[in-house]
């Protein structure tokens, strides 16, 4: 699940990013209104966290402009002011919910989960590919009765594969959707995480994750020889 955070206070932005990353979300950060709007238009996000007071273009303007352009993902507006008028203006501009700063991270997480559930009915339904089952509430995998413990990155990677069964996923797509835009492309963390994931998921079973040399990876059920 990919989330865009548009927030100009770097401390707040990195606090949100750190917390959401630990929850297995892939997080991109923009620090101005125009940058946020641009990223929201060129990438696909499941949710937008949008600060109200931003340089360049404020949250209300960004929100109005994105909605006018057909942007569908839920928007959680952040505001430092608790004035009722801001809340009304924010929600009128197309935001789905708002949060008054300062807030506890758990509160933000609860709002985000609620918005994702509302936006995508399938958001928390378990995913199944062949005999592999992924519970998106407990974040545990299970294959043929065997419990599969997952780290938060492994979970995010497996969920990404399972949501795109049969589709070739390039390294760049995986980097963006599971790690985020600031991913260091020289790093071998994708290969390492993938290798751990394959060990856990495909060990002693029919392989589901396949390498397509020169292209990327695909999750699919292949018939036996
Ligand atoms: Ca701000």
Short mmCIF file of C-alpha atoms and ligand atoms in Angstrom, two decimals:
data_model
loop_
_atom_site.label_atom_id
_atom_site.label_comp_id
_atom_site.label_asym_id
_atom_site.label_seq_id
_atom_site.Cartn_x
_atom_site.Cartn_y
_atom_site.Cartn_z
CA UNK A 1 0.00 0.00 0.00
CA UNK A 2 1.53 3.25 -1.13
CA UNK A 3 0.91 6.51 0.73
CA UNK A 4 1.93 10.06 -0.15
CA UNK A 5 2.62 12.44 2.74
CA UNK A 6 2.60 16.14 1.85
CA UNK A 7 4.03 17.99 4.83
CA UNK A 8 6.52 20.87 4.94
CA UNK A 9 7.66 20.40 8.55
CA UNK A 10 10.44 17.89 8.09
CA UNK A 11 10.23 16.60 11.68
CA UNK A 12 6.53 15.83 11.36
CA UNK A 13 7.04 14.33 7.89
CA UNK A 14 9.81 12.00 9.03
CA UNK A 15 7.85 11.00 12.15
CA UNK A 16 4.89 10.02 9.96
CA UNK A 17 7.07 8.29 7.39
CA UNK A 18 8.94 6.28 10.01
CA UNK A 19 5.73 5.15 11.70
CA UNK A 20 3.94 4.21 8.49
CA UNK A 21 7.00 2.41 7.11
CA UNK A 22 7.10 0.28 10.26
CA UNK A 23 3.46 -0.58 9.51
CA UNK A 24 4.56 -1.89 6.06
CA UNK A 25 3.28 1.03 4.02
CA UNK A 26 5.43 2.41 1.23
CA UNK A 27 5.72 6.15 1.90
CA UNK A 28 6.72 9.06 -0.35
CA UNK A 29 7.10 12.54 1.07
CA UNK A 30 6.64 15.92 -0.64
CA UNK A 31 7.31 19.19 1.17
CA UNK A 32 5.42 21.74 -0.94
CA UNK A 33 1.89 21.90 -2.34
CA UNK A 34 2.97 21.82 -6.01
CA UNK A 35 5.41 18.92 -5.43
CA UNK A 36 2.70 16.94 -3.64
CA UNK A 37 0.18 17.58 -6.37
CA UNK A 38 2.68 16.53 -9.04
CA UNK A 39 3.57 13.25 -7.29
CA UNK A 40 -0.11 12.45 -6.70
CA UNK A 41 -0.77 12.91 -10.42
CA UNK A 42 2.11 10.82 -11.78
CA UNK A 43 2.12 7.96 -9.26
CA UNK A 44 -0.66 5.82 -7.90
CA UNK A 45 -1.31 6.08 -4.20
CA UNK A 46 -3.85 4.33 -2.02
CA UNK A 47 -4.03 7.36 0.30
CA UNK A 48 -2.84 10.94 0.67
CA UNK A 49 -1.90 12.62 3.95
CA UNK A 50 -2.09 16.32 3.22
CA UNK A 51 -1.03 19.18 5.49
CA UNK A 52 -3.22 22.27 5.34
CA UNK A 53 -0.56 24.98 5.55
CA UNK A 54 1.99 24.33 2.81
CA UNK A 55 4.36 26.50 0.78
CA UNK A 56 3.47 27.12 -2.86
CA UNK A 57 -0.12 25.97 -2.69
CA UNK A 58 -2.07 25.14 0.47
CA UNK A 59 -3.73 21.83 1.26
CA UNK A 60 -7.21 23.05 0.31
CA UNK A 61 -6.02 24.20 -3.12
CA UNK A 62 -4.13 20.95 -3.72
CA UNK A 63 -7.16 18.95 -2.66
CA UNK A 64 -9.57 20.89 -4.89
CA UNK A 65 -7.26 20.64 -7.84
CA UNK A 66 -6.63 16.89 -7.42
CA UNK A 67 -10.33 16.11 -7.02
CA UNK A 68 -11.13 18.23 -10.07
CA UNK A 69 -8.60 16.12 -11.98
CA UNK A 70 -10.32 12.89 -10.93
CA UNK A 71 -8.03 11.87 -8.05
CA UNK A 72 -9.95 9.13 -6.23
CA UNK A 73 -7.83 7.99 -3.27
CA UNK A 74 -8.88 9.05 0.23
CA UNK A 75 -7.29 12.24 1.57
CA UNK A 76 -6.53 12.77 5.25
CA UNK A 77 -6.00 16.46 5.93
CA UNK A 78 -3.69 17.62 8.72
CA UNK A 79 -4.25 20.97 10.35
CA UNK A 80 -2.50 22.82 13.13
CA UNK A 81 -5.64 24.79 13.86
CA UNK A 82 -8.66 23.28 15.48
CA UNK A 83 -11.00 25.98 14.19
CA UNK A 84 -14.29 24.56 13.02
CA UNK A 85 -14.13 26.65 9.85
CA UNK A 86 -10.91 24.94 8.71
CA UNK A 87 -12.46 21.55 9.21
CA UNK A 88 -15.52 22.48 7.17
CA UNK A 89 -13.45 24.06 4.40
CA UNK A 90 -11.13 21.04 4.35
CA UNK A 91 -13.93 18.53 4.06
CA UNK A 92 -15.75 20.67 1.49
CA UNK A 93 -12.66 20.72 -0.69
CA UNK A 94 -12.79 16.94 -1.06
CA UNK A 95 -10.80 15.66 1.92
CA UNK A 96 -12.27 12.55 3.56
CA UNK A 97 -11.14 13.13 7.12
CA UNK A 98 -8.98 15.54 9.08
CA UNK A 99 -6.62 15.34 12.04
CA UNK A 100 -5.62 18.23 14.30
CA UNK A 101 -1.91 18.58 15.08
CA UNK A 102 -0.36 17.56 17.37
CA UNK A 103 -1.78 14.06 17.19
CA UNK A 104 -0.75 10.65 18.51
CA UNK A 105 0.57 8.36 15.80
CA UNK A 106 -1.90 5.63 16.81
CA UNK A 107 -4.74 8.06 16.15
CA UNK A 108 -3.43 8.77 12.67
CA UNK A 109 -3.01 5.07 11.99
CA UNK A 110 -6.58 4.33 13.07
CA UNK A 111 -7.89 7.07 10.72
CA UNK A 112 -5.78 5.79 7.85
CA UNK A 113 -6.98 2.23 8.31
CA UNK A 114 -10.58 3.40 8.46
CA UNK A 115 -10.15 5.43 5.26
CA UNK A 116 -8.50 2.54 3.45
CA UNK A 117 -11.29 0.21 4.51
CA UNK A 118 -13.87 2.68 3.28
CA UNK A 119 -12.03 3.34 0.01
CA UNK A 120 -11.33 -0.25 -0.92
CA UNK A 121 -13.74 -2.86 0.30
CA UNK A 122 -11.09 -5.49 -0.34
CA UNK A 123 -8.55 -3.56 1.72
CA UNK A 124 -8.46 -5.98 4.63
CA UNK A 125 -9.90 -9.12 3.07
CA UNK A 126 -7.40 -12.01 3.07
CA UNK A 127 -5.50 -12.61 -0.16
CA UNK A 128 -5.16 -16.09 -1.60
CA UNK A 129 -2.93 -17.47 -4.34
CA UNK A 130 -3.05 -21.24 -4.72
CA UNK A 131 -2.59 -22.60 -1.18
CA UNK A 132 -0.91 -19.41 0.03
CA UNK A 133 -3.08 -17.26 2.26
CA UNK A 134 -2.24 -13.78 3.56
CA UNK A 135 -4.23 -12.39 6.45
CA UNK A 136 -4.09 -8.61 6.11
CA UNK A 137 -5.38 -7.95 9.59
CA UNK A 138 -2.90 -10.10 11.53
CA UNK A 139 -0.29 -9.71 8.75
CA UNK A 140 0.53 -13.39 8.80
CA UNK A 141 1.00 -15.76 5.95
CA UNK A 142 -0.06 -19.36 5.86
CA UNK A 143 0.69 -22.03 3.31
CA UNK A 144 -0.67 -25.54 3.42
CA UNK A 145 -1.32 -25.27 7.14
CA UNK A 146 2.18 -23.90 7.81
CA UNK A 147 2.33 -20.52 9.54
CA UNK A 148 4.68 -18.04 7.84
CA UNK A 149 6.14 -15.33 10.09
CA UNK A 150 6.88 -12.15 8.13
CA UNK A 151 8.87 -9.00 8.83
CA UNK A 152 7.11 -5.74 7.88
CA UNK A 153 9.03 -5.43 4.57
CA UNK A 154 8.45 -9.08 3.70
CA UNK A 155 4.77 -8.60 4.38
CA UNK A 156 4.65 -5.51 2.15
CA UNK A 157 6.49 -7.31 -0.64
CA UNK A 158 4.30 -10.40 -0.42
CA UNK A 159 1.13 -8.31 -0.39
CA UNK A 160 2.34 -6.45 -3.48
CA UNK A 161 2.97 -9.74 -5.31
CA UNK A 162 -0.37 -11.20 -4.26
CA UNK A 163 -2.28 -8.11 -5.39
CA UNK A 164 -0.64 -8.38 -8.82
CA UNK A 165 -0.75 -12.09 -9.56
CA UNK A 166 0.33 -12.91 -13.10
CA UNK A 167 1.73 -9.44 -13.67
CA UNK A 168 5.46 -8.94 -14.29
CA UNK A 169 6.86 -6.67 -11.60
CA UNK A 170 10.10 -4.92 -12.42
CA UNK A 171 12.70 -4.07 -9.81
CA UNK A 172 11.76 -0.38 -10.25
CA UNK A 173 8.07 -1.13 -9.62
CA UNK A 174 8.92 -3.12 -6.50
CA UNK A 175 11.27 -0.38 -5.26
CA UNK A 176 8.62 2.32 -5.70
CA UNK A 177 5.64 0.42 -4.39
CA UNK A 178 7.22 -1.41 -1.49
CA UNK A 179 10.08 0.87 -0.45
CA UNK A 180 9.17 4.33 -1.74
CA UNK A 181 10.66 6.99 -3.98
CA UNK A 182 13.81 7.65 -1.96
CA UNK A 183 14.91 4.03 -2.41
CA UNK A 184 18.64 3.67 -3.06
CA UNK A 185 18.77 1.82 -6.38
CA UNK A 186 22.33 0.59 -5.68
CA UNK A 187 21.13 -1.26 -2.62
CA UNK A 188 20.57 -5.03 -2.79
CA UNK A 189 17.84 -4.95 -0.15
CA UNK A 190 15.17 -6.02 -2.66
CA UNK A 191 17.13 -9.12 -3.62
CA UNK A 192 17.87 -9.93 0.02
CA UNK A 193 14.26 -9.47 1.16
CA UNK A 194 13.00 -11.43 -1.83
CA UNK A 195 15.37 -14.28 -1.09
CA UNK A 196 14.15 -14.45 2.53
CA UNK A 197 10.56 -14.28 1.36
CA UNK A 198 11.05 -17.11 -1.15
CA UNK A 199 12.64 -19.23 1.54
CA UNK A 200 9.62 -18.72 3.73
CA UNK A 201 6.88 -18.99 1.10
CA UNK A 202 8.18 -21.39 -1.50
CA UNK A 203 10.36 -23.67 0.62
CA UNK A 204 9.22 -27.28 0.21
CA UNK A 205 6.24 -26.26 -1.91
CA UNK A 206 5.39 -25.48 -5.51
CA UNK A 207 7.20 -22.19 -6.29
CA UNK A 208 4.89 -19.19 -6.67
CA UNK A 209 7.48 -16.41 -7.07
CA UNK A 210 9.38 -16.69 -10.35
CA UNK A 211 12.32 -14.74 -11.77
CA UNK A 212 12.06 -13.61 -15.38
CA UNK A 213 15.66 -12.85 -16.25
CA UNK A 214 16.08 -9.36 -17.63
CA UNK A 215 12.46 -8.44 -16.84
CA UNK A 216 11.69 -8.85 -13.18
CA UNK A 217 9.53 -11.13 -11.11
CA UNK A 218 6.09 -12.62 -11.31
CA UNK A 219 3.86 -14.47 -8.90
CA UNK A 220 1.89 -17.17 -10.63
CA UNK A 221 0.79 -20.75 -10.29
CA UNK A 222 2.62 -22.90 -12.81
CA UNK A 223 1.53 -26.39 -13.72
CA UNK A 224 3.89 -29.17 -12.74
CA UNK A 225 6.15 -30.82 -15.35
CA1 LIG B 1 2.59 23.04 7.37
#
